[in-house]
Tab-separated table of C-alpha atoms and ligand atoms in Angstrom:
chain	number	residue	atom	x	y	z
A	1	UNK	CA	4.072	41.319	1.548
A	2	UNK	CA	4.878	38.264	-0.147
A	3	UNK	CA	2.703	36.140	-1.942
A	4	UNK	CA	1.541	33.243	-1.007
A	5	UNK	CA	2.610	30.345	-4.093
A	6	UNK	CA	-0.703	28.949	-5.621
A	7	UNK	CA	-1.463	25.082	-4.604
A	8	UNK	CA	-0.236	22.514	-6.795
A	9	UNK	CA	-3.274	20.647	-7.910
A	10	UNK	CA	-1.902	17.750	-10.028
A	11	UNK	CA	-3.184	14.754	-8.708
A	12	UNK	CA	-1.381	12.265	-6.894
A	13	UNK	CA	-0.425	8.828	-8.329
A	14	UNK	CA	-0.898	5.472	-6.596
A	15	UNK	CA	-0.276	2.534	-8.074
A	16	UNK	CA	-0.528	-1.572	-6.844
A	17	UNK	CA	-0.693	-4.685	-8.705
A	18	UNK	CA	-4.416	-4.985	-8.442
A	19	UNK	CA	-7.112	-4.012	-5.788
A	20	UNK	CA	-5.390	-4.040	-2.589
A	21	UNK	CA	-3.488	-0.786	-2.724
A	22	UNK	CA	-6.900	0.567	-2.402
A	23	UNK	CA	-6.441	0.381	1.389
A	24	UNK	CA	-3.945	3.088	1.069
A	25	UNK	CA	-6.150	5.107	-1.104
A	26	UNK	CA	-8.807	4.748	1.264
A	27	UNK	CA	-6.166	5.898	4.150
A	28	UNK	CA	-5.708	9.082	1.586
A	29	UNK	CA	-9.263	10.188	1.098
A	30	UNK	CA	-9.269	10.231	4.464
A	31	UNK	CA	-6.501	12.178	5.780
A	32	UNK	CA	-6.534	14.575	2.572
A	33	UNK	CA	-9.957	14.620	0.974
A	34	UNK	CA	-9.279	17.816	-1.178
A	35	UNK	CA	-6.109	15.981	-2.756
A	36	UNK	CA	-6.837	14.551	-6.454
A	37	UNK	CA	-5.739	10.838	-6.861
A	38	UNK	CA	-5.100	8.855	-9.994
A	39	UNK	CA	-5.211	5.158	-8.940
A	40	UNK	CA	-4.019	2.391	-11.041
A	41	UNK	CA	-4.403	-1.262	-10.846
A	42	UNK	CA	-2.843	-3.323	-12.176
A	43	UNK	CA	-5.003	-6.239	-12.380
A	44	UNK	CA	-4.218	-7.551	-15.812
A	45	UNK	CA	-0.830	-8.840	-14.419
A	46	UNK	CA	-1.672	-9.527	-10.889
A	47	UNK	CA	-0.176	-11.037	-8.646
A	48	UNK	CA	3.034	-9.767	-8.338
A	49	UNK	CA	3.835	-11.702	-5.709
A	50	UNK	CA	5.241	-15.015	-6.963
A	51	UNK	CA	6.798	-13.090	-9.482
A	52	UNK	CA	10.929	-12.479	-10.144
A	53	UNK	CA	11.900	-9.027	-8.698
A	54	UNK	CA	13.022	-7.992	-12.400
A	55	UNK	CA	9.704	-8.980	-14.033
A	56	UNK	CA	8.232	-6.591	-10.871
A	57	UNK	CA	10.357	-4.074	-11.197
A	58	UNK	CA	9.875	-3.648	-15.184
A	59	UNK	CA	5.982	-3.535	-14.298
A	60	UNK	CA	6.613	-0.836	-12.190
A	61	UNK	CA	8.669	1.728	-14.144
A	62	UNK	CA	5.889	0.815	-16.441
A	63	UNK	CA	2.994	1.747	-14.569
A	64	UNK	CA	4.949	4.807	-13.036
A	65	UNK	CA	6.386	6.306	-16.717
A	66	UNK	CA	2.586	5.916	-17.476
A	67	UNK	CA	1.147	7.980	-14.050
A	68	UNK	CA	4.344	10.215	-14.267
A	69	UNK	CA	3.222	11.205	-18.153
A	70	UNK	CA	-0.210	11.972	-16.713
A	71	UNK	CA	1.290	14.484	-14.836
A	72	UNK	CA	1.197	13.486	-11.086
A	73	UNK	CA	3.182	15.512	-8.204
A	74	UNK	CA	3.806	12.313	-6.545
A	75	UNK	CA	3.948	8.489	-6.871
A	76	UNK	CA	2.661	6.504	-4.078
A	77	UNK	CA	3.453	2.708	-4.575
A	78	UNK	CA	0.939	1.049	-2.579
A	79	UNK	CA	2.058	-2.365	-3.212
A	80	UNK	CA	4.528	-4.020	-0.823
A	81	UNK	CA	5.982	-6.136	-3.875
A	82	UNK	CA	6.316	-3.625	-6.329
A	83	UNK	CA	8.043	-1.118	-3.560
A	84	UNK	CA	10.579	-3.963	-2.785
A	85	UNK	CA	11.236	-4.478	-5.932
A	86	UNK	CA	11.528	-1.063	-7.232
A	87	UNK	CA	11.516	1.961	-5.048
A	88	UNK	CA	14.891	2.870	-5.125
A	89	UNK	CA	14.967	2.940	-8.826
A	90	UNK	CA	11.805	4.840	-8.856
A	91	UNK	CA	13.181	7.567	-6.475
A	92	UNK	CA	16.236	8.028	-9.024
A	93	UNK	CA	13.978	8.049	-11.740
A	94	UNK	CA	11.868	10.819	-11.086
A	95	UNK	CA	12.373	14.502	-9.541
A	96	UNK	CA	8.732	14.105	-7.848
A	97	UNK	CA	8.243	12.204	-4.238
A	98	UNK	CA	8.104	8.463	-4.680
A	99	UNK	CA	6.769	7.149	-1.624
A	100	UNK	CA	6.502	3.644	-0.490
A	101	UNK	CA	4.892	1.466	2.194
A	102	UNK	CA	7.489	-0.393	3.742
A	103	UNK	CA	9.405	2.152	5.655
A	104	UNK	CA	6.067	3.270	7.070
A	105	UNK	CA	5.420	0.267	8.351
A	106	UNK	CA	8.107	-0.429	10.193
A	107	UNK	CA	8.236	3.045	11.608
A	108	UNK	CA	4.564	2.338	12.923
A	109	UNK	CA	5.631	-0.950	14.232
A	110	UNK	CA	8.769	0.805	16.027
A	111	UNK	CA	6.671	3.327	17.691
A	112	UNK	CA	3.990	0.717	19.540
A	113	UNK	CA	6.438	-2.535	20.389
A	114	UNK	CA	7.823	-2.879	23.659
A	115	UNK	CA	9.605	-5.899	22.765
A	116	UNK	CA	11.036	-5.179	19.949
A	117	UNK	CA	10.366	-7.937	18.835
A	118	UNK	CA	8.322	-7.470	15.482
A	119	UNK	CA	6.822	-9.802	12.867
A	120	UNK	CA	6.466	-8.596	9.123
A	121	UNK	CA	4.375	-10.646	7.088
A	122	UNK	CA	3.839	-10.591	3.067
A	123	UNK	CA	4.419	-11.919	-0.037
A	124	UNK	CA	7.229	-14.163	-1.210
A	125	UNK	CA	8.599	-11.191	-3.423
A	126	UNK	CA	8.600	-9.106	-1.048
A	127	UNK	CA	10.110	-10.961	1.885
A	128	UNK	CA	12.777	-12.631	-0.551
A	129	UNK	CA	13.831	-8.978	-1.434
A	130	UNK	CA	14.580	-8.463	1.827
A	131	UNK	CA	13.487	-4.849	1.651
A	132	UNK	CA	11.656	-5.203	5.584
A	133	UNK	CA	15.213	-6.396	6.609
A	134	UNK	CA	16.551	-3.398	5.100
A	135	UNK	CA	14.360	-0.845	6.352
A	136	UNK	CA	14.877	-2.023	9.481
A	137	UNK	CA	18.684	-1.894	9.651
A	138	UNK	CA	18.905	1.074	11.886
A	139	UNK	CA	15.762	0.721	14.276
A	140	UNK	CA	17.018	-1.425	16.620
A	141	UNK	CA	14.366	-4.223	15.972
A	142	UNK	CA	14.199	-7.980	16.388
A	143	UNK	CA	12.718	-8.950	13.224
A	144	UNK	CA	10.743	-11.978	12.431
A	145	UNK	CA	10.074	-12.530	8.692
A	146	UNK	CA	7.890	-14.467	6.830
A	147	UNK	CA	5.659	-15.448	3.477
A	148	UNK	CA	2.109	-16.320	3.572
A	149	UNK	CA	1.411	-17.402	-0.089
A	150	UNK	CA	-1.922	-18.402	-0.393
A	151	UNK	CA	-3.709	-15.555	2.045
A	152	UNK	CA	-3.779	-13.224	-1.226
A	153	UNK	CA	-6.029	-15.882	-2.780
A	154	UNK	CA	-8.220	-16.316	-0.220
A	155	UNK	CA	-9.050	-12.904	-0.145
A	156	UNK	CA	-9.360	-12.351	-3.980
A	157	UNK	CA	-11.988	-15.162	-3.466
A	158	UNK	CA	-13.655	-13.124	-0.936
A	159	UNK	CA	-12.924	-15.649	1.698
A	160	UNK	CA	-11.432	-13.667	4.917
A	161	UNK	CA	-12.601	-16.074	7.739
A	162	UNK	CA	-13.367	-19.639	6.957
A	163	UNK	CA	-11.788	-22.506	8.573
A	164	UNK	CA	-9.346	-22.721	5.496
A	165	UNK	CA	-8.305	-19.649	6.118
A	166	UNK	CA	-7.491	-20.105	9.716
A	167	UNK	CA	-6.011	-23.389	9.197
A	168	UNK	CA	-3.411	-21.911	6.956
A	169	UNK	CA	-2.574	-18.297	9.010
A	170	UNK	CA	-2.463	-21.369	12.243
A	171	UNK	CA	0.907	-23.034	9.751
A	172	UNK	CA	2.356	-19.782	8.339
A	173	UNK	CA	1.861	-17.551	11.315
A	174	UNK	CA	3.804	-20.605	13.614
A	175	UNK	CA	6.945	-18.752	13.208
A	176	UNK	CA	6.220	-15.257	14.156
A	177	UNK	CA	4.152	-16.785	16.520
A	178	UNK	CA	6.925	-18.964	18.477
A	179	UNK	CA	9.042	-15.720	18.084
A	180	UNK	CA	7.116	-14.106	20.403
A	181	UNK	CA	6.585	-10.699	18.403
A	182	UNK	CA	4.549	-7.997	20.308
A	183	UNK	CA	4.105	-6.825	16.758
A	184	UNK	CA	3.331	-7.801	13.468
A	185	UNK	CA	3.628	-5.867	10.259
A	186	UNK	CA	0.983	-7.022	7.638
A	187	UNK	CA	3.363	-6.154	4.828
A	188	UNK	CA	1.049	-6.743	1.858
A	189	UNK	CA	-2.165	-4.570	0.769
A	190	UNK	CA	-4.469	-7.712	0.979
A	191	UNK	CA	-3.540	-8.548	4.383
A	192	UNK	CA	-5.768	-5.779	6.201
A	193	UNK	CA	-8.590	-7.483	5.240
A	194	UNK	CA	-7.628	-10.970	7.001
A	195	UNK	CA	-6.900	-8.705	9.933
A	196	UNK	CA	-9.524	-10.883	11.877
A	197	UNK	CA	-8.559	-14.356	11.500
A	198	UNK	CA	-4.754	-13.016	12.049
A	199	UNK	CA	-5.271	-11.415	15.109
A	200	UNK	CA	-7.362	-14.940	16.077
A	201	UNK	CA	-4.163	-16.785	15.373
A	202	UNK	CA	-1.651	-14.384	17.034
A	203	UNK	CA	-3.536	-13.790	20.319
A	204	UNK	CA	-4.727	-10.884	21.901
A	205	UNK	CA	-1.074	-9.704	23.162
A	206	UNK	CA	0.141	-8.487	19.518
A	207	UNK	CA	-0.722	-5.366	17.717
A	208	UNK	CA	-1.434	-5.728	13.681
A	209	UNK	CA	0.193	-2.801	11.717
A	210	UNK	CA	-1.300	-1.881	8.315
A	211	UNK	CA	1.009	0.232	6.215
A	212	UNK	CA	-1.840	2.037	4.580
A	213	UNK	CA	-2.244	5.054	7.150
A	214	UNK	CA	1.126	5.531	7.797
A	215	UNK	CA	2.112	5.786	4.266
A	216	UNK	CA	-0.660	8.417	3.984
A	217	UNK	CA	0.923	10.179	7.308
A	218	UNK	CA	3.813	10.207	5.182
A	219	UNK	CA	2.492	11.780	2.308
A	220	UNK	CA	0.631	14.194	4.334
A	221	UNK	CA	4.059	15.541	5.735
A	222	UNK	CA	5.220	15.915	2.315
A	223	UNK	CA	2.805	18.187	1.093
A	224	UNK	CA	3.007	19.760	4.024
A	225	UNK	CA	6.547	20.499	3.404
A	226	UNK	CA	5.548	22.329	0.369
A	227	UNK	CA	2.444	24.074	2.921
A	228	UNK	CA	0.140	22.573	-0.159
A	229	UNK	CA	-2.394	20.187	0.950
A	230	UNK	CA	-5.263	20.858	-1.681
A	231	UNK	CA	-8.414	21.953	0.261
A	232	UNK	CA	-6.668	22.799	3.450
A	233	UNK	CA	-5.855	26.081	4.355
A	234	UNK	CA	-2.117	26.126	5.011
A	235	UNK	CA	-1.472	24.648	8.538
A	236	UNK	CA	-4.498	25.468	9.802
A	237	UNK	CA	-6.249	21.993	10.495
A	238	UNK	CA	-9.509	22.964	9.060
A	239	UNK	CA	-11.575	20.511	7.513
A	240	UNK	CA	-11.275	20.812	4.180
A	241	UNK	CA	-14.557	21.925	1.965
A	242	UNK	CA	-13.113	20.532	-1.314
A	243	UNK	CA	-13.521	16.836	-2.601
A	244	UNK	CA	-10.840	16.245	-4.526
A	245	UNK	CA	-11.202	14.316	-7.892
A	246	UNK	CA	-10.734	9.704	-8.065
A	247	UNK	CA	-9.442	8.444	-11.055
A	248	UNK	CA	-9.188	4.643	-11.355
A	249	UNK	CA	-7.221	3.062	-14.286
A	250	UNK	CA	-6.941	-0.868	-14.155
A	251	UNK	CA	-5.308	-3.525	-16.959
A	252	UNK	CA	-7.880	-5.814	-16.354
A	253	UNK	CA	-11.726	-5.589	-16.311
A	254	UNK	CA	-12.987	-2.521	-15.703
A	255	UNK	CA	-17.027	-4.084	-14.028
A	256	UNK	CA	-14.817	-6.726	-12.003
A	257	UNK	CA	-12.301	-3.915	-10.777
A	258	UNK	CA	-15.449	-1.675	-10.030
A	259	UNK	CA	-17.395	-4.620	-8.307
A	260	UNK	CA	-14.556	-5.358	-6.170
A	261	UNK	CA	-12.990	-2.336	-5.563
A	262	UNK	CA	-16.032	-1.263	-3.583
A	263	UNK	CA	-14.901	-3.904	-1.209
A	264	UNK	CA	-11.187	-2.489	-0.742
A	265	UNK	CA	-12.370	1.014	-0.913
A	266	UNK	CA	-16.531	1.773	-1.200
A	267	UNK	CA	-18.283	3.902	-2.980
A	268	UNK	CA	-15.904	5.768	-4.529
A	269	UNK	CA	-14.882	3.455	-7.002
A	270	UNK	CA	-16.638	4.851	-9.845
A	271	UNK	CA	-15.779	5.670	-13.800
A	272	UNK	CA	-12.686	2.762	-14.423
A	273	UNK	CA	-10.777	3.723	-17.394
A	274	UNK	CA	-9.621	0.565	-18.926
A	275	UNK	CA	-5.476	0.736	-19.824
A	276	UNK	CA	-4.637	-2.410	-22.190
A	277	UNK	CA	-0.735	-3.232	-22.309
A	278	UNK	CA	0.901	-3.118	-25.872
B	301	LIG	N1	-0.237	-5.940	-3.804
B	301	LIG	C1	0.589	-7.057	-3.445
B	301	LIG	C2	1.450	-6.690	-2.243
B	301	LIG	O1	1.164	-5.811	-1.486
B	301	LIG	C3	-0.219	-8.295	-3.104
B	301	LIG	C4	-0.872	-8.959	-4.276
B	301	LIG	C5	0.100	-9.489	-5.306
B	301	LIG	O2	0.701	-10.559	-5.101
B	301	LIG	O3	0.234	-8.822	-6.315
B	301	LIG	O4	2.466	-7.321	-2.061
């Protein structure tokens, strides 16, 4: 009889420019509670958004070197800038995974349109890069793309639902709106958390995709591929006994990044290391 290779229990490695990739780590606890995660944020040089793609991109070789040294099995990128900036270079970087959250997304918005007729909102970096378009290429959908600087703001402020708010998703949605999407991709971390006032603006008709459990989908079928999710027992659905461990490092503040996080994430938000850049 052969046996059985032991689990791989290095931890994980997500990484966004501040808070908002927490939704994806949240999406992760979930679906694989015994897997460790080491969560970085970089919060000292958010936003990425407005930011040139190269500037982006440098911050996230940074970041990943850094999680990569710490000796993670995978990199998650949980911020829709940073991945269109950088994911392909991160892929050839590394031998681990390097998973993204734009591909998810627009396979979860392939599966439910009927249209095909999708909307993909998100930063300016990220729908400059053109990444969505990309990622698309192949599916066979109508896409409708478009910035919403401004909603990442409102959120950092803790604002989700004022009239402010839905006076400016009423002006930026107008074009995905007049497109008549049946779908709409909320291609930035923050965005989940508008989810309300968006759906107000879009009408009951169109279905809001958040990247963040589809990306951890996809890195659930990648451990599986090894047969190594940590606390499950190989294939067999069970749920899993072990908790595995939270790490959070952020280049900003470590009491705001804890206060806040708890928003993004809860209660697991708990021992911030604090990671200053040289
Ligand atoms: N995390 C970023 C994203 O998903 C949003 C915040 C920022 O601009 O850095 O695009």
């Amino acid at each position: 009889m052969t046996k059985a290779a032991p689990l791989d229990t290095r931890p994980i490695g997500v990484f966004d420019s501040g808070l908002g990739g927490l939704t994806v780590l949240r999406s992760l606890i979930d679906l694989v509670p015994g897997e460790s995660l080491v969560y970085f944020g970089d919060t000292g040089r958010f936003p990425y958004g407005p930011k040139p793609a190269e500037e982006v991109r440098g911050y996230a070789l940074e970041i990943s070197d850094l999680l990569v040294e710490r000796g993670v099995k995978m990199l998650v990128v949980a911020c829709n800038s940073a991945a269109s900036a950088a994911l392909e270079d991160l892929k050839a970087r590394y031998d681990i995974p390097v998973i993204g959250v734009v591909s998810p997304g627009v396979r979860a918005a392939a599966k439910v349109t009927e249209t095909r007729r999708v909307g993909v909102i998100g930063t300016v970096g990220t729908i400059n890069s053109g990444a969505y378009q990309r990622a698309a290429e192949t599916s066979g959908l109508d896409l409708t793309c478009q910035a919403c600087p401004g909603f990442v703001e409102f959120v950092e402020a803790g604002d989700v639902d004022s009239d402010e708010v839905i006076k400016l998703a009423e002006r930026l949605l107008e074009p995905v709106r007049s497109a008549n999407v049946d779908t709409l991709i909320l291609g930035c971390t923050h965005y989940p958390l508008l989810a309300r006032s968006i759906a107000s603006v879009m009408g009951r008709g169109v279905t809001l995709i958040s990247s963040a459990d589809e990306t951890a989908f996809e890195v659930m079928g990648r451990l599986e591929v090894g047969d190594s999710i940590v606390g499950q027992e190989p294939r067999s659905g069970a749920v899993p006994e072990a908790r595995g461990s939270h790490v959070f490092i952020t280049s900003g503040d470590t009491a705001t990044f804890m206060e806040l996080g708890a928003r993004f994430l809860g209660p697991e938000v708990a021992d911030v290391e604090a990671h200053k850049w040289s």
